[in-house]
Coordinates of C-alpha atoms in Angstrom, one line a residue:
M1 CA -18.8 -41.5 -42.8
S2 CA -20.2 -40.6 -39.3
T3 CA -17.9 -38.5 -37.0
V4 CA -17.4 -39.1 -33.3
D5 CA -17.3 -36.0 -31.0
L6 CA -14.8 -37.0 -28.4
G7 CA -15.0 -33.7 -26.7
I8 CA -12.4 -31.5 -24.9
P9 CA -11.0 -33.0 -21.7
T10 CA -11.7 -31.0 -18.8
I11 CA -8.7 -30.7 -16.3
R12 CA -9.5 -28.9 -13.0
P13 CA -6.6 -26.5 -12.2
Q14 CA -3.9 -27.7 -10.0
Y15 CA -4.4 -27.1 -6.3
A16 CA -1.5 -25.9 -4.1
S17 CA 1.3 -28.2 -3.6
P18 CA 1.0 -30.5 -0.3
S19 CA 4.2 -29.0 1.0
S20 CA 2.7 -25.4 1.2
N21 CA 1.8 -24.0 4.6
L22 CA -1.9 -23.6 3.9
R23 CA -3.1 -26.5 5.7
G24 CA -2.6 -27.2 9.4
T25 CA -2.7 -30.5 11.3
Q26 CA -6.0 -30.0 13.3
S27 CA -9.5 -28.6 12.5
F28 CA -10.2 -25.1 13.5
P29 CA -12.3 -25.9 16.7
E30 CA -9.6 -28.3 17.8
A31 CA -6.9 -25.9 17.4
A32 CA -9.0 -22.8 18.7
R33 CA -9.7 -24.8 21.8
G34 CA -6.0 -24.8 23.0
E35 CA -5.5 -21.1 21.9
L36 CA -8.6 -19.8 23.9
E37 CA -6.8 -21.2 27.1
D38 CA -4.0 -18.9 26.6
G39 CA -4.8 -15.7 28.6
T40 CA -1.7 -13.7 27.6
L41 CA -2.4 -14.4 23.9
R42 CA -6.0 -13.3 24.3
E43 CA -4.8 -10.1 26.0
N44 CA -2.1 -9.5 23.4
L45 CA -4.6 -9.8 20.6
R46 CA -7.4 -7.8 22.3
R47 CA -4.9 -4.7 22.9
A48 CA -3.1 -5.0 19.4
T49 CA -6.3 -5.4 17.2
A50 CA -8.2 -2.6 19.2
T51 CA -5.2 -0.2 18.5
I52 CA -5.2 -0.9 14.8
Q53 CA -9.1 -0.7 14.5
S54 CA -8.9 2.8 16.1
K55 CA -6.1 4.0 13.9
R56 CA -7.8 2.7 10.8
A57 CA -11.2 4.3 11.7
S58 CA -9.5 7.7 12.2
A59 CA -7.6 7.4 8.9
V60 CA -10.7 6.5 6.8
R61 CA -12.9 9.3 8.5
E62 CA -10.5 11.8 6.7
V63 CA -11.4 10.5 3.2
R64 CA -14.6 11.9 2.1
D65 CA -15.0 9.8 -1.0
W66 CA -13.9 6.5 0.8
Q67 CA -16.8 4.5 -0.4
K68 CA -16.0 5.6 -4.0
L69 CA -12.5 4.6 -3.5
R70 CA -13.7 1.2 -2.3
N71 CA -15.8 0.8 -5.3
A72 CA -13.0 1.9 -7.7
G73 CA -10.7 -0.7 -6.0
S74 CA -13.2 -3.4 -6.5
A75 CA -13.9 -2.6 -9.9
L76 CA -10.2 -2.7 -10.6
K77 CA -9.7 -6.2 -9.1
W78 CA -12.7 -7.5 -11.1
Q79 CA -11.2 -6.2 -14.2
V80 CA -7.9 -8.2 -13.1
T81 CA -9.8 -11.4 -12.4
D82 CA -11.8 -11.2 -15.8
H83 CA -8.6 -10.6 -17.8
L84 CA -5.8 -12.3 -15.8
P85 CA -4.3 -14.4 -18.6
E86 CA -3.9 -11.4 -20.9
L87 CA -2.6 -9.4 -18.0
L88 CA 0.0 -11.7 -17.0
E89 CA 1.4 -12.1 -20.6
Q90 CA 1.5 -8.3 -20.7
L91 CA 3.4 -8.2 -17.4
E92 CA 5.8 -10.7 -18.7
E93 CA 6.5 -8.6 -21.8
S94 CA 7.0 -5.5 -19.8
V95 CA 9.4 -7.1 -17.2
T96 CA 11.5 -8.7 -19.8
A97 CA 11.7 -5.4 -21.9
A98 CA 13.0 -3.7 -18.6
G99 CA 15.8 -6.3 -18.3
G100 CA 14.3 -8.8 -15.9
V101 CA 13.6 -12.5 -16.2
V102 CA 10.2 -14.0 -15.7
H103 CA 9.7 -17.5 -14.4
W104 CA 6.4 -19.3 -14.1
A105 CA 5.9 -21.4 -11.1
R106 CA 2.7 -24.0 -11.1
D107 CA 3.0 -24.5 -7.2
G108 CA 5.1 -23.9 -4.3
D109 CA 7.4 -26.8 -4.9
E110 CA 8.3 -25.4 -8.5
A111 CA 8.7 -21.9 -7.0
G112 CA 11.2 -23.2 -4.3
E113 CA 13.2 -25.1 -6.8
I114 CA 13.5 -21.8 -9.1
V115 CA 14.6 -19.8 -6.2
T116 CA 17.0 -22.4 -4.8
R117 CA 18.6 -22.9 -8.2
L118 CA 19.3 -19.1 -8.6
A119 CA 20.7 -18.6 -5.2
L120 CA 23.0 -21.6 -5.6
E121 CA 24.4 -20.6 -9.0
R122 CA 25.2 -17.3 -7.3
G123 CA 27.1 -18.9 -4.3
A124 CA 24.6 -17.5 -1.8
E125 CA 25.0 -18.7 1.8
E126 CA 22.7 -16.2 3.4
I127 CA 19.7 -14.5 2.1
L128 CA 18.0 -11.4 3.2
K129 CA 14.4 -11.4 2.8
V130 CA 11.6 -8.6 2.7
K131 CA 8.4 -9.5 4.5
S132 CA 6.5 -11.8 1.9
M133 CA 3.1 -13.8 2.5
A134 CA 3.8 -15.8 -0.7
T135 CA 7.2 -17.0 0.4
Q136 CA 5.8 -18.0 3.9
E137 CA 2.8 -19.8 1.8
I138 CA 5.4 -21.9 0.0
G139 CA 7.7 -22.5 2.9
L140 CA 10.6 -21.0 1.1
D141 CA 12.9 -20.5 4.3
E142 CA 12.7 -24.3 5.0
T143 CA 13.3 -25.2 1.3
L144 CA 16.5 -23.1 1.2
E145 CA 17.6 -24.5 4.5
H146 CA 17.5 -27.9 3.0
A147 CA 19.8 -26.5 0.3
G148 CA 22.3 -25.1 2.8
I149 CA 21.3 -21.6 2.5
R150 CA 20.1 -19.5 5.5
A151 CA 17.3 -17.2 4.9
I152 CA 17.2 -14.0 7.4
E153 CA 14.0 -12.2 7.6
S154 CA 14.8 -8.4 7.8
D155 CA 11.1 -7.3 9.0
L156 CA 11.3 -6.8 12.7
A157 CA 8.1 -8.8 13.4
E158 CA 9.1 -11.6 11.0
L159 CA 12.7 -11.7 12.6
I160 CA 11.1 -12.2 16.1
V161 CA 8.9 -15.1 14.7
Q162 CA 12.0 -16.5 13.1
L163 CA 14.4 -16.3 15.9
A164 CA 11.6 -17.8 18.3
G165 CA 11.2 -20.9 15.9
D166 CA 7.6 -19.8 15.6
T167 CA 5.2 -19.0 12.8
P168 CA 3.3 -15.9 12.1
S169 CA -0.2 -15.2 13.2
H170 CA -1.3 -12.2 11.4
I171 CA -0.9 -11.0 8.0
L172 CA 0.3 -7.3 9.1
V173 CA 1.7 -8.0 12.5
P174 CA 3.2 -11.4 12.3
A175 CA 4.4 -11.4 16.2
I176 CA 1.1 -9.9 17.3
H177 CA 0.8 -13.0 19.7
R178 CA 4.1 -11.8 21.5
N179 CA 4.3 -9.1 24.1
R180 CA 7.5 -7.1 24.9
A181 CA 8.9 -9.3 27.7
E182 CA 8.5 -12.4 25.5
I183 CA 10.6 -10.5 22.7
R184 CA 13.3 -9.6 25.2
E185 CA 13.7 -13.2 26.1
I186 CA 13.7 -14.3 22.4
F187 CA 16.6 -11.6 21.6
L188 CA 18.6 -12.7 24.6
R189 CA 18.4 -16.5 23.3
A190 CA 19.0 -15.8 19.6
M191 CA 21.5 -12.7 19.8
P192 CA 24.7 -14.0 21.7
D193 CA 26.4 -10.5 21.7
L194 CA 23.3 -8.8 23.1
D195 CA 23.8 -6.8 26.3
P196 CA 21.9 -8.8 29.1
S197 CA 20.8 -5.7 30.7
I198 CA 18.5 -4.7 27.9
T199 CA 15.0 -3.8 29.0
D200 CA 11.7 -4.6 27.3
E201 CA 11.4 -1.0 26.0
P202 CA 10.2 -0.9 22.3
A203 CA 13.2 1.6 21.4
E204 CA 15.8 -0.8 23.0
L205 CA 14.4 -4.0 21.2
A206 CA 14.1 -2.1 17.9
D207 CA 17.8 -0.9 18.2
A208 CA 19.2 -4.4 19.0
A209 CA 17.4 -5.7 15.9
R210 CA 18.7 -3.1 13.8
R211 CA 22.3 -3.6 14.8
F212 CA 21.8 -7.5 14.2
L213 CA 20.4 -6.7 10.6
R214 CA 22.9 -4.0 9.6
E215 CA 25.7 -6.5 9.9
K216 CA 23.7 -8.8 7.7
F217 CA 23.1 -6.3 5.0
L218 CA 27.0 -5.4 4.8
D219 CA 28.2 -8.9 4.8
M220 CA 26.0 -10.7 2.1
P221 CA 28.2 -13.7 0.5
G222 CA 26.5 -14.0 -3.0
S223 CA 24.6 -11.0 -2.4
V224 CA 21.1 -12.1 -3.1
A225 CA 17.9 -10.9 -1.7
I226 CA 14.1 -12.2 -1.9
S227 CA 11.1 -10.2 -1.7
G228 CA 7.3 -10.4 -2.6
A229 CA 5.3 -7.6 -3.9
N230 CA 2.1 -5.5 -3.0
F231 CA 1.3 -4.9 -6.6
A232 CA 2.7 -5.7 -10.1
V233 CA 1.8 -3.3 -12.9
A234 CA 1.2 -5.0 -16.2
D235 CA 1.7 -2.1 -18.4
T236 CA 5.2 -0.9 -17.1
G237 CA 6.6 -4.2 -15.3
T238 CA 6.8 -2.1 -12.2
L239 CA 6.8 -4.0 -8.7
V240 CA 5.5 -2.0 -5.7
I241 CA 6.5 -2.8 -2.0
V242 CA 5.0 -0.7 0.8
E243 CA 6.6 -1.1 4.4
S244 CA 7.2 0.7 7.6
E245 CA 10.7 0.2 8.7
G246 CA 13.1 0.6 5.7
N247 CA 14.6 -2.7 5.7
G248 CA 12.7 -3.6 2.6
R249 CA 14.3 -0.9 0.7
M250 CA 17.8 -1.9 1.7
C251 CA 16.9 -5.4 0.4
L252 CA 15.8 -4.1 -2.9
T253 CA 18.7 -1.8 -3.6
L254 CA 21.9 -3.3 -1.9
P255 CA 22.2 -6.9 -3.3
K256 CA 23.5 -7.8 -6.8
T257 CA 20.7 -10.3 -7.4
L258 CA 16.9 -9.6 -6.4
I259 CA 14.4 -12.4 -6.8
S260 CA 10.7 -11.4 -6.4
V261 CA 8.2 -14.2 -5.7
V262 CA 4.7 -12.9 -6.4
G263 CA 1.2 -14.3 -6.6
I264 CA -0.4 -14.1 -10.0
E265 CA -3.3 -12.2 -8.4
K266 CA -1.2 -9.1 -7.3
I267 CA -1.3 -7.6 -10.8
I268 CA -3.1 -4.5 -11.6
P269 CA -3.5 -3.2 -15.2
S270 CA -1.8 0.3 -15.2
F271 CA 0.6 2.6 -13.4
Q272 CA -2.4 5.0 -12.9
D273 CA -4.2 2.4 -10.9
L274 CA -1.8 2.8 -8.1
E275 CA -3.5 6.1 -7.2
V276 CA -6.6 4.1 -6.0
F277 CA -4.7 1.3 -4.1
M278 CA -2.1 3.7 -2.5
Q279 CA -5.0 5.3 -0.8
L280 CA -6.7 2.2 0.3
L281 CA -4.0 0.0 1.5
P282 CA -2.1 2.1 4.0
R283 CA -5.3 3.2 5.7
S284 CA -6.8 -0.2 5.9
S285 CA -3.6 -1.9 7.3
T286 CA -1.6 0.4 9.5
G287 CA -4.1 3.4 9.7
E288 CA -1.7 5.7 8.1
R289 CA -2.3 8.2 5.2
M290 CA 0.6 6.6 3.4
N291 CA 3.4 4.0 4.3
P292 CA 6.7 5.4 5.5
Y293 CA 8.4 3.6 2.9
T294 CA 6.9 2.9 -0.8
T295 CA 9.5 1.4 -3.2
L296 CA 8.9 0.9 -6.9
F297 CA 11.3 -0.8 -9.0
T298 CA 11.3 -1.8 -12.7
G299 CA 13.8 -4.3 -14.3
V300 CA 17.4 -3.5 -14.2
T301 CA 19.0 -0.2 -14.4
P302 CA 22.9 0.0 -14.7
G303 CA 24.6 1.6 -11.9
D304 CA 21.4 1.6 -9.8
G305 CA 20.3 -1.2 -7.6
P306 CA 20.6 -4.8 -8.4
E307 CA 22.3 -6.1 -11.5
E308 CA 19.9 -9.1 -11.9
F309 CA 16.2 -9.1 -11.4
H310 CA 14.1 -12.4 -11.5
L311 CA 10.3 -12.5 -11.2
V312 CA 8.8 -15.7 -10.1
L313 CA 4.9 -15.7 -10.9
L314 CA 3.2 -18.0 -8.5
D315 CA 0.1 -19.9 -9.0
N316 CA -0.1 -22.6 -6.2
G317 CA -3.9 -23.1 -6.2
R318 CA -4.9 -19.6 -7.6
S319 CA -6.1 -21.0 -10.7
A320 CA -8.6 -23.3 -8.6
V321 CA -9.8 -20.2 -6.9
L322 CA -10.3 -18.5 -10.3
E323 CA -12.3 -21.4 -11.5
D324 CA -15.1 -20.8 -9.0
P325 CA -17.4 -17.9 -10.1
E326 CA -18.7 -17.5 -6.5
G327 CA -15.4 -17.7 -4.7
R328 CA -13.0 -16.2 -7.0
S329 CA -13.2 -12.5 -5.4
A330 CA -11.0 -13.9 -2.6
L331 CA -8.1 -13.3 -5.1
H332 CA -8.9 -9.6 -4.8
C333 CA -7.3 -9.3 -1.3
I334 CA -4.7 -6.7 -1.0
R335 CA -3.4 -8.3 2.3
C336 CA -4.4 -5.3 4.5
S337 CA -5.4 -7.5 7.4
A338 CA -8.5 -5.2 8.3
C339 CA -10.8 -8.1 8.3
L340 CA -8.8 -9.8 10.9
N341 CA -8.7 -6.8 13.3
V342 CA -12.5 -6.6 13.4
C343 CA -13.2 -10.3 13.4
P344 CA -14.6 -11.4 16.8
V345 CA -13.4 -15.0 16.2
Y346 CA -9.8 -14.1 15.3
S347 CA -9.3 -11.5 18.2
R348 CA -10.0 -14.5 20.6
T349 CA -8.3 -17.4 18.9
G350 CA -5.3 -15.7 17.0
G351 CA -3.8 -16.8 13.8
H352 CA -2.4 -20.1 14.6
A353 CA -5.9 -21.9 15.0
Y354 CA -6.5 -21.4 11.3
G355 CA -3.5 -23.6 10.4
S356 CA -2.6 -21.6 7.3
T357 CA -0.3 -18.8 6.3
Y358 CA -3.3 -16.9 5.8
P359 CA -5.6 -16.6 8.9
G360 CA -8.6 -14.7 9.8
P361 CA -11.8 -14.1 7.7
I362 CA -9.7 -14.0 4.5
G363 CA -7.9 -17.1 5.2
A364 CA -11.2 -19.0 6.0
I365 CA -12.1 -18.4 2.4
L366 CA -8.9 -18.4 0.6
S367 CA -7.0 -21.5 2.0
P368 CA -9.8 -23.9 1.5
Q369 CA -10.2 -22.8 -2.2
M370 CA -6.4 -23.0 -2.8
T371 CA -6.1 -26.4 -1.3
G372 CA -9.6 -27.9 -1.8
M373 CA -11.8 -29.2 0.8
H374 CA -11.3 -33.2 0.9
G375 CA -13.7 -34.5 3.3
P376 CA -14.5 -34.0 6.9
D377 CA -11.0 -35.1 8.0
D378 CA -9.3 -32.3 6.2
P379 CA -8.6 -29.4 8.6
N380 CA -9.3 -26.7 6.0
T381 CA -13.1 -28.0 5.5
S382 CA -13.5 -26.7 8.8
L383 CA -12.5 -23.1 8.0
P384 CA -15.6 -21.9 6.4
Y385 CA -17.4 -22.5 9.6
A386 CA -14.8 -20.3 11.6
S387 CA -17.1 -17.3 11.6
S388 CA -20.0 -15.8 13.1
L389 CA -21.2 -14.2 9.9
C390 CA -21.5 -10.9 11.5
G391 CA -20.3 -9.2 8.3
A392 CA -17.7 -6.9 10.0
C393 CA -15.1 -8.1 7.5
Y394 CA -17.1 -7.0 4.4
D395 CA -17.7 -3.6 6.0
V396 CA -14.0 -2.9 6.4
C397 CA -12.6 -4.6 3.2
P398 CA -11.1 -1.8 1.1
V399 CA -11.9 -3.8 -2.2
K400 CA -15.3 -4.9 -1.0
I401 CA -14.9 -8.7 -0.9
D402 CA -18.1 -10.3 0.4
I403 CA -16.4 -12.8 2.7
P404 CA -19.7 -13.7 4.5
K405 CA -21.2 -14.7 1.1
I406 CA -18.4 -16.8 0.2
L407 CA -18.3 -18.4 3.6
V408 CA -21.9 -19.6 3.0
H409 CA -21.1 -20.6 -0.5
L410 CA -18.2 -22.8 0.8
R411 CA -20.3 -24.1 3.6
A412 CA -22.8 -25.2 1.0
E413 CA -20.2 -27.0 -1.2
E414 CA -19.0 -29.0 1.6
V415 CA -22.4 -30.2 2.7
D416 CA -23.2 -31.1 -0.8
D417 CA -20.0 -32.9 -1.3
R418 CA -20.5 -34.8 2.1
R419 CA -24.0 -35.9 1.0
E420 CA -22.7 -37.0 -2.3
T421 CA -20.1 -39.2 -0.9
K422 CA -21.4 -40.2 2.6
G423 CA -25.2 -40.2 2.1
E424 CA -27.5 -37.6 3.3
F425 CA -27.2 -38.4 7.0
R426 CA -23.8 -38.7 8.0
G427 CA -23.7 -37.7 11.6
T428 CA -25.5 -35.9 14.4
W429 CA -25.3 -32.6 12.8
D430 CA -27.2 -33.7 9.5
V431 CA -29.7 -35.6 11.8
A432 CA -30.3 -32.5 13.8
M433 CA -30.7 -30.1 10.9
K434 CA -33.1 -32.5 9.3
G435 CA -35.1 -32.7 12.5
A436 CA -35.2 -29.0 12.7
S437 CA -36.3 -28.5 9.2
T438 CA -39.3 -30.9 9.6
L439 CA -40.2 -29.4 12.9
M440 CA -40.1 -25.7 11.6
S441 CA -42.1 -26.8 8.5
S442 CA -45.1 -27.6 10.8
P443 CA -46.5 -24.7 12.8
G444 CA -48.5 -27.1 14.9
A445 CA -45.6 -29.3 15.7
Y446 CA -43.3 -26.4 16.4
D447 CA -45.7 -24.8 18.9
K448 CA -46.2 -28.1 20.7
A449 CA -42.3 -28.5 21.0
V450 CA -41.9 -24.9 22.2
R451 CA -44.7 -25.2 24.8
A452 CA -43.2 -28.5 26.1
A453 CA -40.0 -26.8 26.7
G454 CA -41.6 -24.1 29.0
P455 CA -42.0 -26.3 32.1
L456 CA -38.3 -27.1 32.1
S457 CA -37.3 -23.6 33.1
K458 CA -39.1 -24.2 36.5
V459 CA -36.8 -27.1 37.0
L460 CA -33.5 -25.6 36.2
R461 CA -31.9 -23.1 38.5
G462 CA -30.4 -19.9 37.3
K463 CA -30.9 -18.0 34.1
N464 CA -28.9 -20.5 31.9
I465 CA -29.2 -24.3 31.3
G466 CA -25.5 -25.0 32.0
K467 CA -23.3 -27.4 30.4
V468 CA -25.2 -30.3 28.8
P469 CA -24.0 -33.9 28.8
G470 CA -22.3 -35.2 25.8
M471 CA -24.8 -37.8 25.2
I472 CA -27.2 -35.1 23.7
P473 CA -26.2 -34.5 19.9
L474 CA -24.9 -30.9 19.0
V475 CA -26.0 -29.1 22.2
P476 CA -22.7 -29.8 24.0
G477 CA -20.9 -28.1 21.4
W478 CA -22.7 -24.9 22.1
T479 CA -22.8 -25.1 26.1
D480 CA -19.2 -25.9 26.3
H481 CA -18.3 -22.5 25.3
R482 CA -21.5 -20.3 25.5
D483 CA -24.5 -19.7 27.7
L484 CA -27.6 -21.3 26.5
P485 CA -30.5 -19.5 28.0
K486 CA -33.5 -21.5 29.6
P487 CA -36.6 -21.8 27.5
G488 CA -39.1 -19.1 28.4
K489 CA -42.9 -18.9 27.5
S490 CA -43.3 -19.4 23.7
F491 CA -44.9 -16.6 21.7
R492 CA -48.1 -18.4 20.8
S493 CA -48.6 -19.0 24.6
W494 CA -47.9 -15.3 25.4
W495 CA -50.4 -14.3 22.6
D496 CA -53.0 -16.8 23.7
A497 CA -52.8 -15.7 27.3
R498 CA -52.9 -12.0 26.2
E499 CA -56.0 -12.5 24.1
K500 CA -57.8 -14.2 26.9
D501 CA -56.9 -11.4 29.3
A502 CA -58.2 -8.9 27.0
A503 CA -61.6 -10.9 26.4
R504 CA -62.1 -11.1 30.3
T505 CA -61.4 -7.4 30.7
E506 CA -63.8 -6.6 27.9
A507 CA -66.4 -8.8 29.2
S508 CA -66.2 -7.4 32.9
R509 CA -66.9 -3.7 31.6
P510 CA -70.3 -2.4 32.4
D511 CA -70.8 -1.1 28.9
S512 CA -69.6 -4.2 27.2
G513 CA -72.6 -4.3 25.1
T514 CA -73.1 -2.8 21.6
A515 CA -72.8 1.1 22.3
P516 CA -73.5 3.8 19.7
G517 CA -70.5 5.5 18.2
P518 CA -69.3 9.0 19.0
E519 CA -71.4 11.9 18.3
L520 CA -70.2 14.0 15.2
P521 CA -70.5 17.8 14.7
G522 CA -74.2 18.6 14.0
G523 CA -75.6 15.8 15.9
A524 CA -74.8 13.0 13.5
V525 CA -73.9 9.6 15.0
A526 CA -71.0 7.7 13.7
S527 CA -71.4 4.1 13.1
D528 CA -69.0 1.1 11.9
G529 CA -71.5 0.5 8.8
P530 CA -70.7 2.0 5.6
D531 CA -74.3 3.1 5.0
D532 CA -74.1 5.6 8.1
A533 CA -70.7 6.9 6.9
P534 CA -70.7 10.7 6.1
T535 CA -69.9 11.8 2.6
R536 CA -67.0 13.8 1.7
G537 CA -69.1 16.8 1.3
E538 CA -70.8 16.5 4.7
E539 CA -67.4 16.1 6.4
Q540 CA -66.2 19.4 4.9
R541 CA -69.4 21.2 6.0

């Protein structure tokens, strides 16, 4: 009897849940256009990113083996990527052995359901949160609010964003788009007992936030707090949180129940590996040798800290990233935000233009992979193009993620997918690129085109062409926001003219005929011909 090989069904890993905050409503160019018109935003970004860049550069210069540290961090992250399933199982065993409970969430919806159920079972009405990108990613605050539970951000910048009804725009400094005057107005509106005479001095604003939060810390019905984690150590079950204000440590020690929502990529193999990352992360993020507060906690310890610990391991599209050999290194990110601070695109548009919890260069490669790029109308399809490919992000990445390479890879994927579904020529961009390819494949045709553009410079005034009418494809997209220089003389035209001038100069010389070569020592005459060349022995004599 013959057998039939039915094969093994292939199922693509699940993308992030649609309710996640990983996709905006506009494409990047559309969203960025509005942000670029906000002069206050651009000034806030310029000042803040320049300050952080300067501090980071000073802190990095102190480390003589910085590049070796980067190599070590990258190697450790590749080890995690290559052995993620085994390390996650080891982490679950370690956390369980330490008295914690591990939950697995395939997407943001499942994670939200798990956290909400745990909070409701403990009668929580308000929950204090440590700053966490993972909980922002899944919209946990909104999920809890629908269940009648108010989540209060304890990080100062996150609190500012929350009280303003806003969304974060930076990985490290969520309220980077706000200045002191704006923060004062936000506090006056949201804190009813605040003294109206408060100024916009940072110390006064921080003191107001401290008083507001301390009251919440001391009055927590249900006593539940939620955190993320910077690192989760597989061999010990230890979670690590680094912060600058101390609010995180209070959230991690005061409540009876602690729930940590952690992306599966945050795992590291061993406790010893923290030695590398505790040097890389602070210097790359805040420009400090070490963070003011570094908290490590392992499971449950009787009489010390929370009585219950729950770890929610979150996928939410990370398996889809892991499936792509070319793009999976995006999971190596340790959320330092160094790439945002050096990016010329981010520093002008800010984080909201990216439409995702993860803005900047890392968001431009991470968000599209976690959600998938579903055609030209998908806002995340435009994110891989939100870059000048200058490479500054790769230069500062502490774990050496080659962001420009992944951007190009995702662009190629998008083009290939578009051609498969819509045909090779879908719009003006494809037509223009095909035309440019044809033109540049023929030296003669290219030369004629460039020479033909030369006379145009005599007609136009000024140094630049100016804004081009929309009827001409592609070019308006450039000239709306950039200066397009007038075409000058082509290289071939310049070379031809140079050669003709050289020939005329040579012909006009009185001794332009064939002349004998220079006289060598001993009366010999040098010549271009090989027969007259002196031998090596003659040269030595």
